[in-house]
Short mmCIF file of C-alpha atoms in Angstrom, two decimals:
data_model
loop_
_atom_site.label_atom_id
_atom_site.label_comp_id
_atom_site.label_asym_id
_atom_site.label_seq_id
_atom_site.Cartn_x
_atom_site.Cartn_y
_atom_site.Cartn_z
CA MET A 1 82.03 120.01 101.27
CA VAL A 2 85.27 120.65 103.39
CA ASP A 3 84.97 116.90 104.44
CA THR A 4 84.83 115.83 100.99
CA LEU A 5 87.92 117.88 100.17
CA ARG A 6 89.73 116.51 103.18
CA ASP A 7 88.84 112.97 102.30
CA MET A 8 89.85 113.54 98.76
CA ALA A 9 93.32 114.99 100.17
CA ILE A 10 93.70 111.74 102.46
CA LEU A 11 93.16 109.60 99.43
CA GLY A 12 95.47 111.55 97.02
CA ALA A 13 98.03 111.41 99.58
CA LEU A 14 97.67 107.68 100.23
CA ALA A 15 97.71 107.11 96.56
CA CYS A 16 100.83 109.31 96.05
CA ALA A 17 102.58 107.34 98.79
CA LEU A 18 101.72 104.15 97.04
CA GLY A 19 102.90 105.58 93.88
CA LEU A 20 106.12 106.69 94.97
CA VAL A 21 106.92 103.38 96.71
CA SER A 22 105.97 101.58 93.30
CA ILE A 23 108.66 103.65 91.45
CA ALA A 24 111.16 103.03 94.04
CA SER A 25 110.61 99.30 93.97
CA ARG A 26 110.89 99.35 90.23
CA GLY A 27 114.76 100.12 90.30
CA ASP A 28 116.23 100.61 86.78
CA GLU A 29 112.76 99.58 85.16
CA LEU A 30 111.46 102.84 86.05
CA PRO A 31 113.90 105.67 87.06
CA TRP A 32 112.71 108.57 89.23
CA PHE A 33 113.59 110.75 86.11
CA PRO A 34 113.78 109.53 82.72
CA ASP A 35 117.07 109.61 80.75
CA PRO A 36 116.37 112.03 77.72
CA ALA A 37 118.44 109.60 75.59
CA GLU A 38 116.29 106.65 76.20
CA ALA A 39 113.09 108.49 76.48
CA PHE A 40 113.34 109.91 72.99
CA ALA A 41 115.32 107.10 71.47
CA GLY A 42 112.47 106.72 68.95
CA SER A 43 112.73 109.82 66.98
CA CYS A 44 114.15 113.04 67.98
CA GLU A 45 117.69 114.51 68.13
CA LEU A 46 119.10 114.51 71.81
CA GLY A 47 118.49 117.75 73.63
CA SER A 48 116.83 119.59 70.79
CA ALA A 49 113.42 121.10 71.08
CA PRO A 50 111.25 120.48 68.07
CA GLY A 51 112.55 123.46 66.21
CA ASP A 52 114.77 124.47 63.38
CA GLU A 53 117.93 124.62 65.72
CA GLY A 54 117.82 120.98 66.48
CA GLU A 55 118.23 120.06 62.70
CA THR A 56 121.57 119.76 61.06
CA GLY A 57 120.37 119.31 57.52
CA ALA A 58 122.44 116.26 57.12
CA LEU A 59 122.10 112.48 58.17
CA ALA A 60 122.90 112.57 61.69
CA GLU A 61 123.50 109.58 64.19
CA VAL A 62 122.14 109.84 67.61
CA ALA A 63 124.44 108.79 70.43
CA GLY A 64 123.20 105.56 71.87
CA SER A 65 121.03 104.60 69.04
CA GLN A 66 121.41 102.19 66.27
CA VAL A 67 119.27 103.74 63.39
CA GLU A 68 120.67 106.83 61.97
CA ARG A 69 118.25 110.07 61.68
CA ILE A 70 117.28 112.12 58.96
CA ALA A 71 116.00 115.98 59.29
CA TYR A 72 112.76 117.23 57.86
CA ALA A 73 114.51 119.62 55.74
CA GLU A 74 116.57 116.77 53.90
CA ALA A 75 113.86 114.26 53.84
CA VAL A 76 111.23 116.56 52.17
CA THR A 77 113.72 117.06 49.20
CA LEU A 78 113.73 113.12 48.75
CA ILE A 79 109.98 113.18 47.91
CA GLY A 80 109.57 112.07 44.32
CA ASP A 81 112.97 110.33 44.19
CA ALA A 82 112.12 106.84 42.92
CA SER A 83 115.41 105.56 44.75
CA VAL A 84 113.95 106.48 48.21
CA THR A 85 111.32 104.60 50.25
CA PHE A 86 109.40 106.13 53.10
CA VAL A 87 107.93 103.73 55.50
CA ASP A 88 105.18 104.58 57.87
CA ALA A 89 105.50 102.60 60.99
CA ARG A 90 102.08 103.69 62.41
CA ALA A 91 98.90 101.55 62.67
CA ALA A 92 96.85 101.20 59.38
CA GLU A 93 94.15 103.66 60.46
CA HIS A 94 96.62 106.53 61.17
CA PHE A 95 98.26 105.68 57.66
CA ALA A 96 95.02 105.83 55.97
CA ALA A 97 94.00 109.42 57.53
CA GLY A 98 97.32 110.73 56.10
CA HIS A 99 100.89 109.75 55.26
CA ILE A 100 104.01 110.76 53.36
CA PRO A 101 103.40 110.34 49.52
CA GLY A 102 104.23 107.09 48.31
CA ALA A 103 105.16 105.67 51.58
CA LEU A 104 104.63 102.11 52.62
CA ASN A 105 102.68 101.10 55.63
CA LEU A 106 104.57 98.60 57.92
CA PRO A 107 103.26 98.84 61.42
CA ALA A 108 106.13 98.40 63.77
CA MET A 109 104.11 96.15 66.15
CA ASN A 110 103.50 93.43 63.82
CA ALA A 111 106.19 94.15 61.27
CA GLU A 112 107.98 90.85 61.62
CA GLU A 113 104.89 89.00 61.12
CA LEU A 114 103.76 91.28 58.01
CA LEU A 115 107.23 90.63 56.47
CA ALA A 116 107.18 87.00 56.82
CA MET A 117 103.71 86.93 55.26
CA GLN A 118 104.14 89.08 52.29
CA SER A 119 106.48 90.98 50.01
CA PHE A 120 107.32 94.43 50.45
CA PRO A 121 109.49 96.41 47.85
CA LEU A 122 112.30 97.43 50.20
CA PRO A 123 115.41 98.24 48.60
CA LEU A 124 118.32 96.90 50.20
CA GLU A 125 120.90 99.39 49.03
CA GLU A 126 118.91 102.42 48.58
CA LEU A 127 117.88 104.81 51.32
CA VAL A 128 114.98 103.81 53.43
CA VAL A 129 113.21 106.45 55.61
CA CYS A 130 111.01 105.32 58.58
CA TYR A 131 108.55 107.61 60.56
CA CYS A 132 106.10 107.22 63.28
CA GLU A 133 103.90 109.84 65.15
CA GLY A 134 106.14 112.31 66.47
CA TRP A 135 109.28 113.11 68.62
CA SER A 136 108.71 110.58 71.15
CA CYS A 137 107.30 107.60 69.63
CA GLU A 138 109.39 104.60 69.28
CA GLN A 139 108.04 102.61 66.36
CA SER A 140 110.26 104.09 63.75
CA GLU A 141 113.26 103.09 65.66
CA ALA A 142 112.02 99.57 66.53
CA LEU A 143 111.13 99.14 62.61
CA GLY A 144 114.34 100.65 61.55
CA LYS A 145 116.40 97.97 63.48
CA ILE A 146 114.15 95.24 62.04
CA LEU A 147 114.83 96.63 58.56
CA GLN A 148 118.46 96.83 59.19
CA ASP A 149 118.99 93.73 61.18
CA ARG A 150 116.50 91.44 59.86
CA VAL A 151 115.74 92.48 56.33
CA GLY A 152 119.30 93.71 55.43
CA CYS A 153 118.47 97.27 54.49
CA GLN A 154 121.85 99.06 54.38
CA LYS A 155 120.76 102.59 54.39
CA VAL A 156 118.05 102.98 56.92
CA ARG A 157 117.17 106.33 58.60
CA VAL A 158 114.54 107.52 61.15
CA LEU A 159 112.72 111.04 60.27
CA GLU A 160 113.24 113.32 63.18
CA GLY A 161 109.89 114.48 64.58
CA GLY A 162 108.06 111.84 62.52
CA TRP A 163 104.52 112.70 61.13
CA LEU A 164 104.02 115.66 63.73
CA ARG A 165 107.00 117.51 62.29
CA TRP A 166 106.09 116.72 58.82
CA THR A 167 102.69 118.12 59.13
CA GLU A 168 103.67 121.15 61.30
CA ARG A 169 106.36 122.03 58.46
CA GLY A 170 103.60 121.83 55.72
CA GLY A 171 105.24 118.63 54.03
CA PRO A 172 103.23 117.02 51.20
CA ILE A 173 100.82 114.39 52.51
CA GLU A 174 98.47 111.87 50.70
CA ARG A 175 95.57 109.89 52.26
CA GLY A 176 94.37 106.50 51.74
CA ARG A 177 95.47 102.83 52.57
CA SER A 178 98.51 101.20 51.59
CA ASP A 179 98.72 97.99 49.20
CA HIS A 180 101.22 96.78 51.57
CA HIS A 181 100.01 96.47 55.15
CA GLY A 182 98.26 93.88 57.32
CA MET B 1 64.62 120.10 91.59
CA ALA B 2 66.68 119.16 94.56
CA SER B 3 63.45 117.53 95.98
CA ALA B 4 62.69 115.73 92.81
CA LEU B 5 66.25 114.25 92.81
CA GLN B 6 65.76 113.21 96.64
CA ARG B 7 62.61 111.67 95.85
CA ALA B 8 64.22 109.64 92.73
CA LEU B 9 67.09 108.87 95.20
CA SER B 10 64.68 107.35 97.80
CA THR B 11 63.19 104.81 95.49
CA ARG B 12 64.68 101.26 95.06
CA ALA B 13 65.32 102.14 91.53
CA GLY B 14 67.17 105.10 92.32
CA ALA B 15 69.30 103.37 94.94
CA SER B 16 69.96 100.53 92.56
CA ALA B 17 71.08 102.99 89.89
CA VAL B 18 73.46 104.64 92.33
CA SER B 19 74.90 101.33 93.31
CA ALA B 20 75.28 100.12 89.68
CA ALA B 21 77.12 103.58 88.80
CA ARG B 22 79.41 103.02 91.73
CA VAL B 23 80.23 99.28 90.45
CA ILE B 24 80.65 100.37 86.99
CA VAL B 25 83.06 103.35 87.86
CA ALA B 26 85.28 101.17 90.18
CA VAL B 27 85.54 98.36 87.53
CA VAL B 28 86.56 101.01 84.87
CA PHE B 29 89.19 102.53 87.10
CA ILE B 30 90.57 99.38 88.31
CA ALA B 31 90.77 97.95 84.74
CA ALA B 32 92.52 101.05 83.67
CA ALA B 33 94.87 100.90 86.64
CA LEU B 34 96.24 97.49 86.82
CA PRO B 35 97.72 97.54 83.36
CA LYS B 36 99.66 100.76 84.17
CA ILE B 37 100.70 99.10 87.53
CA VAL B 38 102.18 96.21 85.53
CA ASP B 39 103.78 98.13 82.84
CA PRO B 40 104.72 101.67 84.17
CA ALA B 41 107.37 102.25 81.76
CA GLY B 42 104.91 101.75 78.98
CA PHE B 43 102.31 104.10 80.52
CA ALA B 44 105.20 106.64 80.92
CA GLU B 45 105.77 106.54 77.10
CA ASP B 46 101.96 107.07 76.67
CA ILE B 47 102.16 110.14 78.76
CA ARG B 48 105.27 111.45 76.85
CA ASN B 49 103.42 110.94 73.69
CA TYR B 50 100.96 113.56 74.49
CA GLU B 51 103.80 116.13 74.70
CA VAL B 52 102.07 118.13 77.39
CA PHE B 53 104.16 117.34 80.53
CA PRO B 54 107.78 118.14 81.22
CA LEU B 55 109.82 115.05 80.48
CA TRP B 56 111.13 114.79 83.95
CA SER B 57 107.56 114.48 85.20
CA SER B 58 106.52 111.50 82.97
CA ASN B 59 107.84 108.55 85.22
CA LEU B 60 106.43 110.22 88.43
CA LEU B 61 102.96 110.62 86.73
CA ALA B 62 103.24 106.98 85.64
CA GLY B 63 103.78 105.77 89.12
CA VAL B 64 101.18 108.02 90.87
CA VAL B 65 98.27 108.33 88.39
CA PRO B 66 97.52 104.43 88.43
CA MET B 67 97.66 104.47 92.33
CA LEU B 68 95.21 107.43 92.09
CA GLU B 69 92.82 105.43 89.96
CA LEU B 70 93.14 102.26 92.05
CA THR B 71 92.65 104.15 95.33
CA GLY B 72 89.71 105.94 94.19
CA ALA B 73 87.99 102.98 92.66
CA ILE B 74 88.64 100.77 95.91
CA ALA B 75 87.37 103.55 98.08
CA ILE B 76 84.17 104.30 95.99
CA LEU B 77 83.28 100.44 95.84
CA THR B 78 83.81 100.02 99.67
CA GLY B 79 82.12 103.23 100.66
CA TRP B 80 85.05 104.55 102.62
CA LYS B 81 85.42 108.37 101.89
CA ARG B 82 83.18 107.72 99.01
CA ARG B 83 82.47 111.32 98.10
CA GLY B 84 86.10 112.23 98.47
CA ALA B 85 86.79 109.29 96.13
CA ALA B 86 84.36 110.45 93.63
CA LEU B 87 85.91 114.07 93.63
CA LEU B 88 89.41 112.59 93.17
CA LEU B 89 87.99 110.44 90.18
CA GLY B 90 86.21 113.23 88.86
CA LEU B 91 89.02 115.53 88.58
CA LEU B 92 91.28 112.71 87.17
CA THR B 93 88.62 112.02 84.44
CA ALA B 94 88.23 115.96 83.81
CA SER B 95 92.01 115.86 83.25
CA PHE B 96 91.79 112.96 80.94
CA ILE B 97 89.12 114.96 79.12
CA ALA B 98 91.21 117.91 78.82
CA LEU B 99 94.27 115.91 77.68
CA ILE B 100 92.39 114.13 75.03
CA ALA B 101 90.96 117.42 73.80
CA SER B 102 94.22 118.96 73.44
CA ALA B 103 95.56 116.06 71.53
CA ILE B 104 92.55 116.20 69.28
CA ALA B 105 93.20 119.92 68.77
CA ARG B 106 96.78 119.22 67.81
CA ASP B 107 95.81 116.24 65.46
CA LEU B 108 97.94 113.91 67.33
CA ASN B 109 97.33 110.36 66.33
CA ILE B 110 98.60 108.71 69.38
CA ASP B 111 97.30 105.85 71.57
CA CYS B 112 95.28 107.39 74.49
CA GLY B 113 97.17 105.05 77.26
CA CYS B 114 93.64 104.90 78.94
CA PHE B 115 94.04 101.38 79.68
CA GLY B 116 97.97 101.20 79.56
CA GLN B 117 99.76 99.30 76.84
CA GLN B 118 98.57 95.99 77.92
CA SER B 119 95.42 96.36 76.22
CA GLU B 120 94.66 96.76 72.52
CA ALA B 121 95.75 100.23 71.38
CA GLN B 122 93.02 102.91 71.47
CA ALA B 123 93.76 106.22 69.41
CA VAL B 124 92.92 109.34 70.94
CA GLY B 125 89.90 110.86 69.20
CA TRP B 126 86.18 111.81 69.69
CA PRO B 127 85.01 108.34 70.82
CA ARG B 128 87.69 108.47 73.70
CA LEU B 129 86.60 111.85 74.58
CA LEU B 130 82.80 110.95 74.51
CA GLU B 131 83.67 107.71 76.70
CA ASP B 132 85.32 110.02 79.36
CA VAL B 133 82.29 112.36 79.40
CA GLY B 134 80.18 109.60 79.93
CA LEU B 135 82.44 108.30 82.93
CA LEU B 136 82.23 111.56 84.49
CA ALA B 137 78.44 111.77 84.59
CA LEU B 138 78.49 108.25 86.09
CA ILE B 139 80.97 109.50 88.56
CA VAL B 140 78.74 112.32 89.35
CA VAL B 141 75.78 109.55 90.07
CA ALA B 142 77.98 107.50 92.06
CA ALA B 143 78.69 110.44 94.41
CA LEU B 144 75.12 110.69 95.22
CA ASN B 145 73.74 109.81 98.54
CA PRO B 146 70.77 107.62 98.13
CA LYS B 147 68.29 107.81 101.27
CA ARG B 148 66.98 104.44 102.16
CA PRO B 149 63.22 104.18 101.89
CA ARG B 150 61.29 104.51 105.33
CA PRO B 151 59.87 101.13 106.68
CA SER B 152 56.60 103.10 106.78
CA ALA B 153 56.85 104.15 103.25
CA LEU B 154 57.48 100.56 102.07
CA VAL B 155 54.40 99.45 104.18
CA ALA B 156 52.32 102.09 102.55
CA SER B 157 53.53 101.31 99.07
CA ARG B 158 52.24 97.76 99.58
#
């Protein structure tokens, strides 16, 4: 048993050394410690924990990001507002398992293909709120940029904390597939 | 029980089963490691999505974990420090099981990151958990040490 533990320690040390060399060789592609601004560029407010203190209650722009944010507290008041469109950037099966009522499903990973193939009722001048799984997912940011830059939506926001935040705070949900997905 | 296991392992079928388990375990871990080594930034993102580890550790884990998988897989395949490799891979797999279970408990709908981001997304859930439990069982088999049948036993069995 002692031999086995010693062998495991040798293999582990070798692997750790290789891993550290691998990180060192990547340079800027993989810094030793991630920059929070980049790591959470997808959906959270910089430096904030997923708690109330991080929310402003108003549309807030995160430094270095191109899509403005909207806090849960404000977004939940927009449910039922016909002028507001929620867009779920997650995969279809996640959308079917639960989503914000009335949301469209436009998975970020193939959003451009889907937008080219079919028509989505996306308003150009009204508010569009994108969300993905949680605080650190990046699909909502990616989709938001596509809607802003390619589609021409002028008021795109990313929901802070995404679906995780929404469900933690008890936001209304509905289940089932979207008429608008791939 | 132990002697029954020894008897089973001393047969050709038992030895073949252990060899097959070693090859399967090695192939699975090599297949899991390579995409993560190619795209460590994507794997770091997968790690962060679990919301378990501190942010500062995600890139370090993204660099080290695939190397642990690759080193363990090569060792178990070649026989160099095989039992140590099996223990290493077993602990890794047990960690993955705990991580996936915690994600299920928190109802997270995230990509498990099991095979990096190069492969088709695999959502965290019970199928992934059961796959890892099966993999853990295979690792236990791969760690066994089959005894070669004695020539006299082979002659006697003819």
